[in-house]
C-alpha cells in the first residue's frame, strides 16, 4: 500500500512526514502518493547528528523519482547531495504530477561515520491551467485562461512570450486559366 499524505486543511499544502534514524551506508526508500492537482513538491530535510564523537559532518544522497509514461527520468527526478554540519535543515524542489507515486530515497554516505536522526517532509503544491498554450489572432486579439489551484497556497504571476508570428497574406492579383 502507498502511504497517502495528510489531506489539505483549508489552504494548507498536503504534507508527508517521516522520521528516520540513519547510519553509514543505510538506504531508506519511501513511496508517496501525489495528491490530485500537484505540480511540484518541496522536500525539506532536517538533520540532527546523534553521535558527535565521529564528527558533525554527514553526507547524504537524496533521490526522488516519479515514473511518468513518455517522460524521460531527467524531467521527472531530482538528485540532491546534501552535506549537513550539526543540526540544520535543507530544502529542494522538483516537478511532480498529481495522482501518481513519488519515490523518495535517502542514503547516508558509507564514509560519513556516526548515526543521524533525519526528519523528511514533502510538501505538495500545484497550479493547473485549463490549456497549455494560448493563441492570439487578428480575429481574436485577446485570450483568457483559467487556472485551478491544487494543494497549498500559491501565488500566480502569469507571463508570456510571443514565439510565432503568423500573418494572413492575400495576393495582389489572380487569374484562373484552364490547363495552366
mmCIF file with all atom_site columns, C-alpha atoms in Angstrom:
data_model
loop_
_atom_site.group_PDB
_atom_site.id
_atom_site.type_symbol
_atom_site.label_atom_id
_atom_site.label_alt_id
_atom_site.label_comp_id
_atom_site.label_asym_id
_atom_site.label_entity_id
_atom_site.label_seq_id
_atom_site.pdbx_PDB_ins_code
_atom_site.Cartn_x
_atom_site.Cartn_y
_atom_site.Cartn_z
_atom_site.occupancy
_atom_site.B_iso_or_equiv
_atom_site.pdbx_formal_charge
_atom_site.auth_seq_id
_atom_site.auth_comp_id
_atom_site.auth_asym_id
_atom_site.auth_atom_id
_atom_site.pdbx_PDB_model_num
ATOM 1   C CA . UNK A 1 1   ? 0.000  0.000  0.000   1.00 0.00 ? 1   UNK A CA 1
ATOM 2   C CA . UNK A 1 2   ? 1.118  3.523  -0.808  1.00 0.00 ? 2   UNK A CA 1
ATOM 3   C CA . UNK A 1 3   ? 1.057  5.999  2.097   1.00 0.00 ? 3   UNK A CA 1
ATOM 4   C CA . UNK A 1 4   ? -1.338 8.866  1.471   1.00 0.00 ? 4   UNK A CA 1
ATOM 5   C CA . UNK A 1 5   ? -0.282 12.350 2.622   1.00 0.00 ? 5   UNK A CA 1
ATOM 6   C CA . UNK A 1 6   ? -2.485 14.221 5.055   1.00 0.00 ? 6   UNK A CA 1
ATOM 7   C CA . UNK A 1 7   ? -5.483 15.793 3.362   1.00 0.00 ? 7   UNK A CA 1
ATOM 8   C CA . UNK A 1 8   ? -5.405 19.575 2.855   1.00 0.00 ? 8   UNK A CA 1
ATOM 9   C CA . UNK A 1 9   ? -6.829 21.694 5.638   1.00 0.00 ? 9   UNK A CA 1
ATOM 10  C CA . UNK A 1 10  ? -8.178 24.874 4.067   1.00 0.00 ? 10  UNK A CA 1
ATOM 11  C CA . UNK A 1 11  ? -5.369 26.446 2.086   1.00 0.00 ? 11  UNK A CA 1
ATOM 12  C CA . UNK A 1 12  ? -2.545 24.360 3.587   1.00 0.00 ? 12  UNK A CA 1
ATOM 13  C CA . UNK A 1 13  ? -0.257 22.265 1.392   1.00 0.00 ? 13  UNK A CA 1
ATOM 14  C CA . UNK A 1 14  ? -0.508 18.489 1.526   1.00 0.00 ? 14  UNK A CA 1
ATOM 15  C CA . UNK A 1 15  ? 2.339  17.179 3.682   1.00 0.00 ? 15  UNK A CA 1
ATOM 16  C CA . UNK A 1 16  ? 4.038  13.813 4.112   1.00 0.00 ? 16  UNK A CA 1
ATOM 17  C CA . UNK A 1 17  ? 6.382  13.391 7.113   1.00 0.00 ? 17  UNK A CA 1
ATOM 18  C CA . UNK A 1 18  ? 8.717  10.651 8.241   1.00 0.00 ? 18  UNK A CA 1
ATOM 19  C CA . UNK A 1 19  ? 11.368 10.415 10.988  1.00 0.00 ? 19  UNK A CA 1
ATOM 20  C CA . UNK A 1 20  ? 14.358 8.175  10.272  1.00 0.00 ? 20  UNK A CA 1
ATOM 21  C CA . UNK A 1 21  ? 17.478 7.023  12.080  1.00 0.00 ? 21  UNK A CA 1
ATOM 22  C CA . UNK A 1 22  ? 20.335 6.520  9.637   1.00 0.00 ? 22  UNK A CA 1
ATOM 23  C CA . UNK A 1 23  ? 23.892 5.260  9.760   1.00 0.00 ? 23  UNK A CA 1
ATOM 24  C CA . UNK A 1 24  ? 26.780 4.850  7.317   1.00 0.00 ? 24  UNK A CA 1
ATOM 25  C CA . UNK A 1 25  ? 25.593 3.072  4.175   1.00 0.00 ? 25  UNK A CA 1
ATOM 26  C CA . UNK A 1 26  ? 21.925 2.951  5.181   1.00 0.00 ? 26  UNK A CA 1
ATOM 27  C CA . UNK A 1 27  ? 19.286 3.429  2.497   1.00 0.00 ? 27  UNK A CA 1
ATOM 28  C CA . UNK A 1 28  ? 15.659 4.396  3.213   1.00 0.00 ? 28  UNK A CA 1
ATOM 29  C CA . UNK A 1 29  ? 13.049 4.206  0.425   1.00 0.00 ? 29  UNK A CA 1
ATOM 30  C CA . UNK A 1 30  ? 9.540  5.597  0.677   1.00 0.00 ? 30  UNK A CA 1
ATOM 31  C CA . UNK A 1 31  ? 6.699  5.647  -1.843  1.00 0.00 ? 31  UNK A CA 1
ATOM 32  C CA . UNK A 1 32  ? 4.300  8.581  -1.572  1.00 0.00 ? 32  UNK A CA 1
ATOM 33  C CA . UNK A 1 33  ? 1.069  9.128  -3.478  1.00 0.00 ? 33  UNK A CA 1
ATOM 34  C CA . UNK A 1 34  ? 0.997  12.597 -5.050  1.00 0.00 ? 34  UNK A CA 1
ATOM 35  C CA . UNK A 1 35  ? -2.302 14.392 -4.456  1.00 0.00 ? 35  UNK A CA 1
ATOM 36  C CA . UNK A 1 36  ? -4.548 15.489 -7.350  1.00 0.00 ? 36  UNK A CA 1
ATOM 37  C CA . UNK A 1 37  ? -3.583 18.887 -8.755  1.00 0.00 ? 37  UNK A CA 1
ATOM 38  C CA . UNK A 1 38  ? 0.020  18.773 -7.505  1.00 0.00 ? 38  UNK A CA 1
ATOM 39  C CA . UNK A 1 39  ? 2.569  20.164 -9.968  1.00 0.00 ? 39  UNK A CA 1
ATOM 40  C CA . UNK A 1 40  ? 5.630  20.435 -7.736  1.00 0.00 ? 40  UNK A CA 1
ATOM 41  C CA . UNK A 1 41  ? 6.954  19.098 -4.465  1.00 0.00 ? 41  UNK A CA 1
ATOM 42  C CA . UNK A 1 42  ? 9.112  20.804 -1.890  1.00 0.00 ? 42  UNK A CA 1
ATOM 43  C CA . UNK A 1 43  ? 11.408 18.459 0.024   1.00 0.00 ? 43  UNK A CA 1
ATOM 44  C CA . UNK A 1 44  ? 12.570 19.639 3.465   1.00 0.00 ? 44  UNK A CA 1
ATOM 45  C CA . UNK A 1 45  ? 15.183 17.523 5.233   1.00 0.00 ? 45  UNK A CA 1
ATOM 46  C CA . UNK A 1 46  ? 16.125 18.221 8.870   1.00 0.00 ? 46  UNK A CA 1
ATOM 47  C CA . UNK A 1 47  ? 19.362 16.651 10.065  1.00 0.00 ? 47  UNK A CA 1
ATOM 48  C CA . UNK A 1 48  ? 20.367 16.025 13.677  1.00 0.00 ? 48  UNK A CA 1
ATOM 49  C CA . UNK A 1 49  ? 23.633 14.078 14.141  1.00 0.00 ? 49  UNK A CA 1
ATOM 50  C CA . UNK A 1 50  ? 23.189 11.900 17.258  1.00 0.00 ? 50  UNK A CA 1
ATOM 51  C CA . UNK A 1 51  ? 26.786 10.754 17.658  1.00 0.00 ? 51  UNK A CA 1
ATOM 52  C CA . UNK A 1 52  ? 29.279 13.626 17.541  1.00 0.00 ? 52  UNK A CA 1
ATOM 53  C CA . UNK A 1 53  ? 32.405 11.673 18.537  1.00 0.00 ? 53  UNK A CA 1
ATOM 54  C CA . UNK A 1 54  ? 32.842 10.845 14.819  1.00 0.00 ? 54  UNK A CA 1
ATOM 55  C CA . UNK A 1 55  ? 32.491 14.485 13.757  1.00 0.00 ? 55  UNK A CA 1
ATOM 56  C CA . UNK A 1 56  ? 29.444 16.550 12.854  1.00 0.00 ? 56  UNK A CA 1
ATOM 57  C CA . UNK A 1 57  ? 29.751 16.326 9.048   1.00 0.00 ? 57  UNK A CA 1
ATOM 58  C CA . UNK A 1 58  ? 27.459 13.917 7.239   1.00 0.00 ? 58  UNK A CA 1
ATOM 59  C CA . UNK A 1 59  ? 26.945 13.423 3.518   1.00 0.00 ? 59  UNK A CA 1
ATOM 60  C CA . UNK A 1 60  ? 23.526 12.338 2.231   1.00 0.00 ? 60  UNK A CA 1
ATOM 61  C CA . UNK A 1 61  ? 22.290 11.362 -1.212  1.00 0.00 ? 61  UNK A CA 1
ATOM 62  C CA . UNK A 1 62  ? 18.605 12.001 -1.847  1.00 0.00 ? 62  UNK A CA 1
ATOM 63  C CA . UNK A 1 63  ? 16.921 10.702 -4.977  1.00 0.00 ? 63  UNK A CA 1
ATOM 64  C CA . UNK A 1 64  ? 13.293 11.489 -5.819  1.00 0.00 ? 64  UNK A CA 1
ATOM 65  C CA . UNK A 1 65  ? 11.696 9.844  -8.834  1.00 0.00 ? 65  UNK A CA 1
ATOM 66  C CA . UNK A 1 66  ? 8.233  9.844  -10.314 1.00 0.00 ? 66  UNK A CA 1
ATOM 67  C CA . UNK A 1 67  ? 7.968  7.313  -13.131 1.00 0.00 ? 67  UNK A CA 1
ATOM 68  C CA . UNK A 1 68  ? 5.765  9.024  -15.724 1.00 0.00 ? 68  UNK A CA 1
ATOM 69  C CA . UNK A 1 69  ? 4.829  7.481  -19.091 1.00 0.00 ? 69  UNK A CA 1
ATOM 70  C CA . UNK A 1 70  ? 6.575  9.072  -22.082 1.00 0.00 ? 70  UNK A CA 1
ATOM 71  C CA . UNK A 1 71  ? 8.620  11.403 -19.836 1.00 0.00 ? 71  UNK A CA 1
ATOM 72  C CA . UNK A 1 72  ? 12.404 10.936 -19.511 1.00 0.00 ? 72  UNK A CA 1
ATOM 73  C CA . UNK A 1 73  ? 13.799 10.496 -15.996 1.00 0.00 ? 73  UNK A CA 1
ATOM 74  C CA . UNK A 1 74  ? 15.737 13.756 -16.389 1.00 0.00 ? 74  UNK A CA 1
ATOM 75  C CA . UNK A 1 75  ? 12.385 15.595 -16.329 1.00 0.00 ? 75  UNK A CA 1
ATOM 76  C CA . UNK A 1 76  ? 10.752 13.578 -13.525 1.00 0.00 ? 76  UNK A CA 1
ATOM 77  C CA . UNK A 1 77  ? 13.528 13.060 -10.984 1.00 0.00 ? 77  UNK A CA 1
ATOM 78  C CA . UNK A 1 78  ? 15.535 15.063 -8.512  1.00 0.00 ? 78  UNK A CA 1
ATOM 79  C CA . UNK A 1 79  ? 19.056 14.102 -7.418  1.00 0.00 ? 79  UNK A CA 1
ATOM 80  C CA . UNK A 1 80  ? 20.359 16.013 -4.430  1.00 0.00 ? 80  UNK A CA 1
ATOM 81  C CA . UNK A 1 81  ? 23.583 15.744 -2.451  1.00 0.00 ? 81  UNK A CA 1
ATOM 82  C CA . UNK A 1 82  ? 23.277 17.321 0.979   1.00 0.00 ? 82  UNK A CA 1
ATOM 83  C CA . UNK A 1 83  ? 26.087 17.851 3.456   1.00 0.00 ? 83  UNK A CA 1
ATOM 84  C CA . UNK A 1 84  ? 24.902 18.522 6.966   1.00 0.00 ? 84  UNK A CA 1
ATOM 85  C CA . UNK A 1 85  ? 27.000 20.125 9.643   1.00 0.00 ? 85  UNK A CA 1
ATOM 86  C CA . UNK A 1 86  ? 25.392 19.972 13.062  1.00 0.00 ? 86  UNK A CA 1
ATOM 87  C CA . UNK A 1 87  ? 21.618 20.277 13.326  1.00 0.00 ? 87  UNK A CA 1
ATOM 88  C CA . UNK A 1 88  ? 20.249 22.019 10.245  1.00 0.00 ? 88  UNK A CA 1
ATOM 89  C CA . UNK A 1 89  ? 17.596 21.794 7.577   1.00 0.00 ? 89  UNK A CA 1
ATOM 90  C CA . UNK A 1 90  ? 17.834 21.902 3.769   1.00 0.00 ? 90  UNK A CA 1
ATOM 91  C CA . UNK A 1 91  ? 15.161 22.429 1.111   1.00 0.00 ? 91  UNK A CA 1
ATOM 92  C CA . UNK A 1 92  ? 14.863 21.352 -2.546  1.00 0.00 ? 92  UNK A CA 1
ATOM 93  C CA . UNK A 1 93  ? 12.012 21.454 -5.073  1.00 0.00 ? 93  UNK A CA 1
ATOM 94  C CA . UNK A 1 94  ? 11.107 19.257 -8.011  1.00 0.00 ? 94  UNK A CA 1
ATOM 95  C CA . UNK A 1 95  ? 8.392  18.799 -10.627 1.00 0.00 ? 95  UNK A CA 1
ATOM 96  C CA . UNK A 1 96  ? 5.671  16.207 -9.982  1.00 0.00 ? 96  UNK A CA 1
ATOM 97  C CA . UNK A 1 97  ? 2.330  15.233 -11.470 1.00 0.00 ? 97  UNK A CA 1
ATOM 98  C CA . UNK A 1 98  ? -0.800 14.623 -9.432  1.00 0.00 ? 98  UNK A CA 1
ATOM 99  C CA . UNK A 1 99  ? -2.351 11.183 -8.907  1.00 0.00 ? 99  UNK A CA 1
ATOM 100 C CA . UNK A 1 100 ? 0.984  9.410  -9.207  1.00 0.00 ? 100 UNK A CA 1
ATOM 101 C CA . UNK A 1 101 ? 3.596  7.880  -6.930  1.00 0.00 ? 101 UNK A CA 1
ATOM 102 C CA . UNK A 1 102 ? 6.773  9.663  -5.850  1.00 0.00 ? 102 UNK A CA 1
ATOM 103 C CA . UNK A 1 103 ? 9.693  7.532  -4.689  1.00 0.00 ? 103 UNK A CA 1
ATOM 104 C CA . UNK A 1 104 ? 11.929 9.257  -2.124  1.00 0.00 ? 104 UNK A CA 1
ATOM 105 C CA . UNK A 1 105 ? 15.246 7.542  -1.331  1.00 0.00 ? 105 UNK A CA 1
ATOM 106 C CA . UNK A 1 106 ? 17.553 8.867  1.381   1.00 0.00 ? 106 UNK A CA 1
ATOM 107 C CA . UNK A 1 107 ? 21.005 7.375  1.897   1.00 0.00 ? 107 UNK A CA 1
ATOM 108 C CA . UNK A 1 108 ? 23.795 8.316  4.264   1.00 0.00 ? 108 UNK A CA 1
ATOM 109 C CA . UNK A 1 109 ? 27.160 8.010  2.506   1.00 0.00 ? 109 UNK A CA 1
ATOM 110 C CA . UNK A 1 110 ? 29.175 4.994  3.665   1.00 0.00 ? 110 UNK A CA 1
ATOM 111 C CA . UNK A 1 111 ? 32.155 7.069  4.827   1.00 0.00 ? 111 UNK A CA 1
ATOM 112 C CA . UNK A 1 112 ? 30.001 9.531  6.836   1.00 0.00 ? 112 UNK A CA 1
ATOM 113 C CA . UNK A 1 113 ? 30.521 7.839  10.166  1.00 0.00 ? 113 UNK A CA 1
ATOM 114 C CA . UNK A 1 114 ? 28.053 8.188  13.005  1.00 0.00 ? 114 UNK A CA 1
ATOM 115 C CA . UNK A 1 115 ? 24.300 7.948  13.289  1.00 0.00 ? 115 UNK A CA 1
ATOM 116 C CA . UNK A 1 116 ? 21.932 10.743 12.306  1.00 0.00 ? 116 UNK A CA 1
ATOM 117 C CA . UNK A 1 117 ? 18.282 11.418 13.025  1.00 0.00 ? 117 UNK A CA 1
ATOM 118 C CA . UNK A 1 118 ? 16.615 12.696 9.865   1.00 0.00 ? 118 UNK A CA 1
ATOM 119 C CA . UNK A 1 119 ? 13.139 14.187 9.550   1.00 0.00 ? 119 UNK A CA 1
ATOM 120 C CA . UNK A 1 120 ? 11.818 14.333 5.999   1.00 0.00 ? 120 UNK A CA 1
ATOM 121 C CA . UNK A 1 121 ? 8.842  16.452 4.957   1.00 0.00 ? 121 UNK A CA 1
ATOM 122 C CA . UNK A 1 122 ? 7.418  16.598 1.446   1.00 0.00 ? 122 UNK A CA 1
ATOM 123 C CA . UNK A 1 123 ? 5.019  19.478 0.723   1.00 0.00 ? 123 UNK A CA 1
ATOM 124 C CA . UNK A 1 124 ? 2.902  19.313 -2.424  1.00 0.00 ? 124 UNK A CA 1
ATOM 125 C CA . UNK A 1 125 ? 1.755  22.430 -4.288  1.00 0.00 ? 125 UNK A CA 1
ATOM 126 C CA . UNK A 1 126 ? 0.123  22.984 -7.635  1.00 0.00 ? 126 UNK A CA 1
ATOM 127 C CA . UNK A 1 127 ? -1.471 25.215 -10.226 1.00 0.00 ? 127 UNK A CA 1
ATOM 128 C CA . UNK A 1 128 ? -3.093 23.688 -13.291 1.00 0.00 ? 128 UNK A CA 1
ATOM 129 C CA . UNK A 1 129 ? -4.075 25.858 -16.309 1.00 0.00 ? 129 UNK A CA 1
ATOM 130 C CA . UNK A 1 130 ? -7.065 24.883 -18.431 1.00 0.00 ? 130 UNK A CA 1
ATOM 131 C CA . UNK A 1 131 ? -4.831 24.898 -21.531 1.00 0.00 ? 131 UNK A CA 1
ATOM 132 C CA . UNK A 1 132 ? -1.077 24.629 -22.015 1.00 0.00 ? 132 UNK A CA 1
ATOM 133 C CA . UNK A 1 133 ? -0.885 27.429 -24.617 1.00 0.00 ? 133 UNK A CA 1
ATOM 134 C CA . UNK A 1 134 ? -2.864 30.444 -25.803 1.00 0.00 ? 134 UNK A CA 1
ATOM 135 C CA . UNK A 1 135 ? -3.455 31.502 -29.382 1.00 0.00 ? 135 UNK A CA 1
ATOM 136 C CA . UNK A 1 136 ? -3.934 35.115 -30.468 1.00 0.00 ? 136 UNK A CA 1
ATOM 137 C CA . UNK A 1 137 ? -5.066 36.204 -33.902 1.00 0.00 ? 137 UNK A CA 1
ATOM 138 C CA . UNK A 1 138 ? -6.319 39.306 -35.660 1.00 0.00 ? 138 UNK A CA 1
ATOM 139 C CA . UNK A 1 139 ? -9.830 37.927 -35.277 1.00 0.00 ? 139 UNK A CA 1
ATOM 140 C CA . UNK A 1 140 ? -9.474 37.452 -31.506 1.00 0.00 ? 140 UNK A CA 1
ATOM 141 C CA . UNK A 1 141 ? -6.535 39.531 -30.192 1.00 0.00 ? 141 UNK A CA 1
ATOM 142 C CA . UNK A 1 142 ? -7.467 38.879 -26.550 1.00 0.00 ? 142 UNK A CA 1
ATOM 143 C CA . UNK A 1 143 ? -7.416 35.432 -24.957 1.00 0.00 ? 143 UNK A CA 1
ATOM 144 C CA . UNK A 1 144 ? -8.219 34.261 -21.451 1.00 0.00 ? 144 UNK A CA 1
ATOM 145 C CA . UNK A 1 145 ? -7.284 31.203 -19.486 1.00 0.00 ? 145 UNK A CA 1
ATOM 146 C CA . UNK A 1 146 ? -8.270 29.901 -16.108 1.00 0.00 ? 146 UNK A CA 1
ATOM 147 C CA . UNK A 1 147 ? -6.032 28.260 -13.550 1.00 0.00 ? 147 UNK A CA 1
ATOM 148 C CA . UNK A 1 148 ? -7.047 25.922 -10.791 1.00 0.00 ? 148 UNK A CA 1
ATOM 149 C CA . UNK A 1 149 ? -5.088 25.879 -7.566  1.00 0.00 ? 149 UNK A CA 1
ATOM 150 C CA . UNK A 1 150 ? -4.074 22.466 -6.360  1.00 0.00 ? 150 UNK A CA 1
ATOM 151 C CA . UNK A 1 151 ? -2.923 21.739 -2.827  1.00 0.00 ? 151 UNK A CA 1
ATOM 152 C CA . UNK A 1 152 ? -1.364 24.587 -0.854  1.00 0.00 ? 152 UNK A CA 1
ATOM 153 C CA . UNK A 1 153 ? -1.384 28.350 -1.211  1.00 0.00 ? 153 UNK A CA 1
ATOM 154 C CA . UNK A 1 154 ? 0.139  29.502 -4.490  1.00 0.00 ? 154 UNK A CA 1
ATOM 155 C CA . UNK A 1 155 ? 0.987  32.977 -5.769  1.00 0.00 ? 155 UNK A CA 1
ATOM 156 C CA . UNK A 1 156 ? 0.424  33.103 -9.525  1.00 0.00 ? 156 UNK A CA 1
ATOM 157 C CA . UNK A 1 157 ? 2.499  35.521 -11.613 1.00 0.00 ? 157 UNK A CA 1
ATOM 158 C CA . UNK A 1 158 ? 1.489  34.912 -15.226 1.00 0.00 ? 158 UNK A CA 1
ATOM 159 C CA . UNK A 1 159 ? 3.913  35.764 -18.005 1.00 0.00 ? 159 UNK A CA 1
ATOM 160 C CA . UNK A 1 160 ? 4.017  35.084 -21.698 1.00 0.00 ? 160 UNK A CA 1
ATOM 161 C CA . UNK A 1 161 ? 6.218  35.077 -24.741 1.00 0.00 ? 161 UNK A CA 1
ATOM 162 C CA . UNK A 1 162 ? 5.295  35.511 -28.381 1.00 0.00 ? 162 UNK A CA 1
ATOM 163 C CA . UNK A 1 163 ? 7.158  32.751 -30.203 1.00 0.00 ? 163 UNK A CA 1
ATOM 164 C CA . UNK A 1 164 ? 5.417  32.501 -33.566 1.00 0.00 ? 164 UNK A CA 1
ATOM 165 C CA . UNK A 1 165 ? 4.061  35.276 -35.753 1.00 0.00 ? 165 UNK A CA 1
ATOM 166 C CA . UNK A 1 166 ? 1.533  34.244 -38.378 1.00 0.00 ? 166 UNK A CA 1
ATOM 167 C CA . UNK A 1 167 ? 0.155  36.776 -40.798 1.00 0.00 ? 167 UNK A CA 1
ATOM 168 C CA . UNK A 1 168 ? -2.512 36.384 -43.435 1.00 0.00 ? 168 UNK A CA 1
ATOM 169 C CA . UNK A 1 169 ? -1.295 37.300 -46.917 1.00 0.00 ? 169 UNK A CA 1
ATOM 170 C CA . UNK A 1 170 ? -3.583 37.970 -49.896 1.00 0.00 ? 170 UNK A CA 1
ATOM 171 C CA . UNK A 1 171 ? -2.384 38.056 -53.479 1.00 0.00 ? 171 UNK A CA 1
ATOM 172 C CA . UNK A 1 172 ? -2.334 41.425 -55.215 1.00 0.00 ? 172 UNK A CA 1
ATOM 173 C CA . UNK A 1 173 ? -3.987 39.882 -58.275 1.00 0.00 ? 173 UNK A CA 1
ATOM 174 C CA . UNK A 1 174 ? -5.039 36.476 -59.504 1.00 0.00 ? 174 UNK A CA 1
ATOM 175 C CA . UNK A 1 175 ? -6.439 34.821 -62.577 1.00 0.00 ? 175 UNK A CA 1
ATOM 176 C CA . UNK A 1 176 ? -7.851 31.409 -63.380 1.00 0.00 ? 176 UNK A CA 1
ATOM 177 C CA . UNK A 1 177 ? -6.805 29.763 -66.631 1.00 0.00 ? 177 UNK A CA 1
ATOM 178 C CA . UNK A 1 178 ? -7.682 26.308 -67.894 1.00 0.00 ? 178 UNK A CA 1
ATOM 179 C CA . UNK A 1 179 ? -4.863 23.779 -68.290 1.00 0.00 ? 179 UNK A CA 1
ATOM 180 C CA . UNK A 1 180 ? -2.385 26.044 -66.691 1.00 0.00 ? 180 UNK A CA 1
#
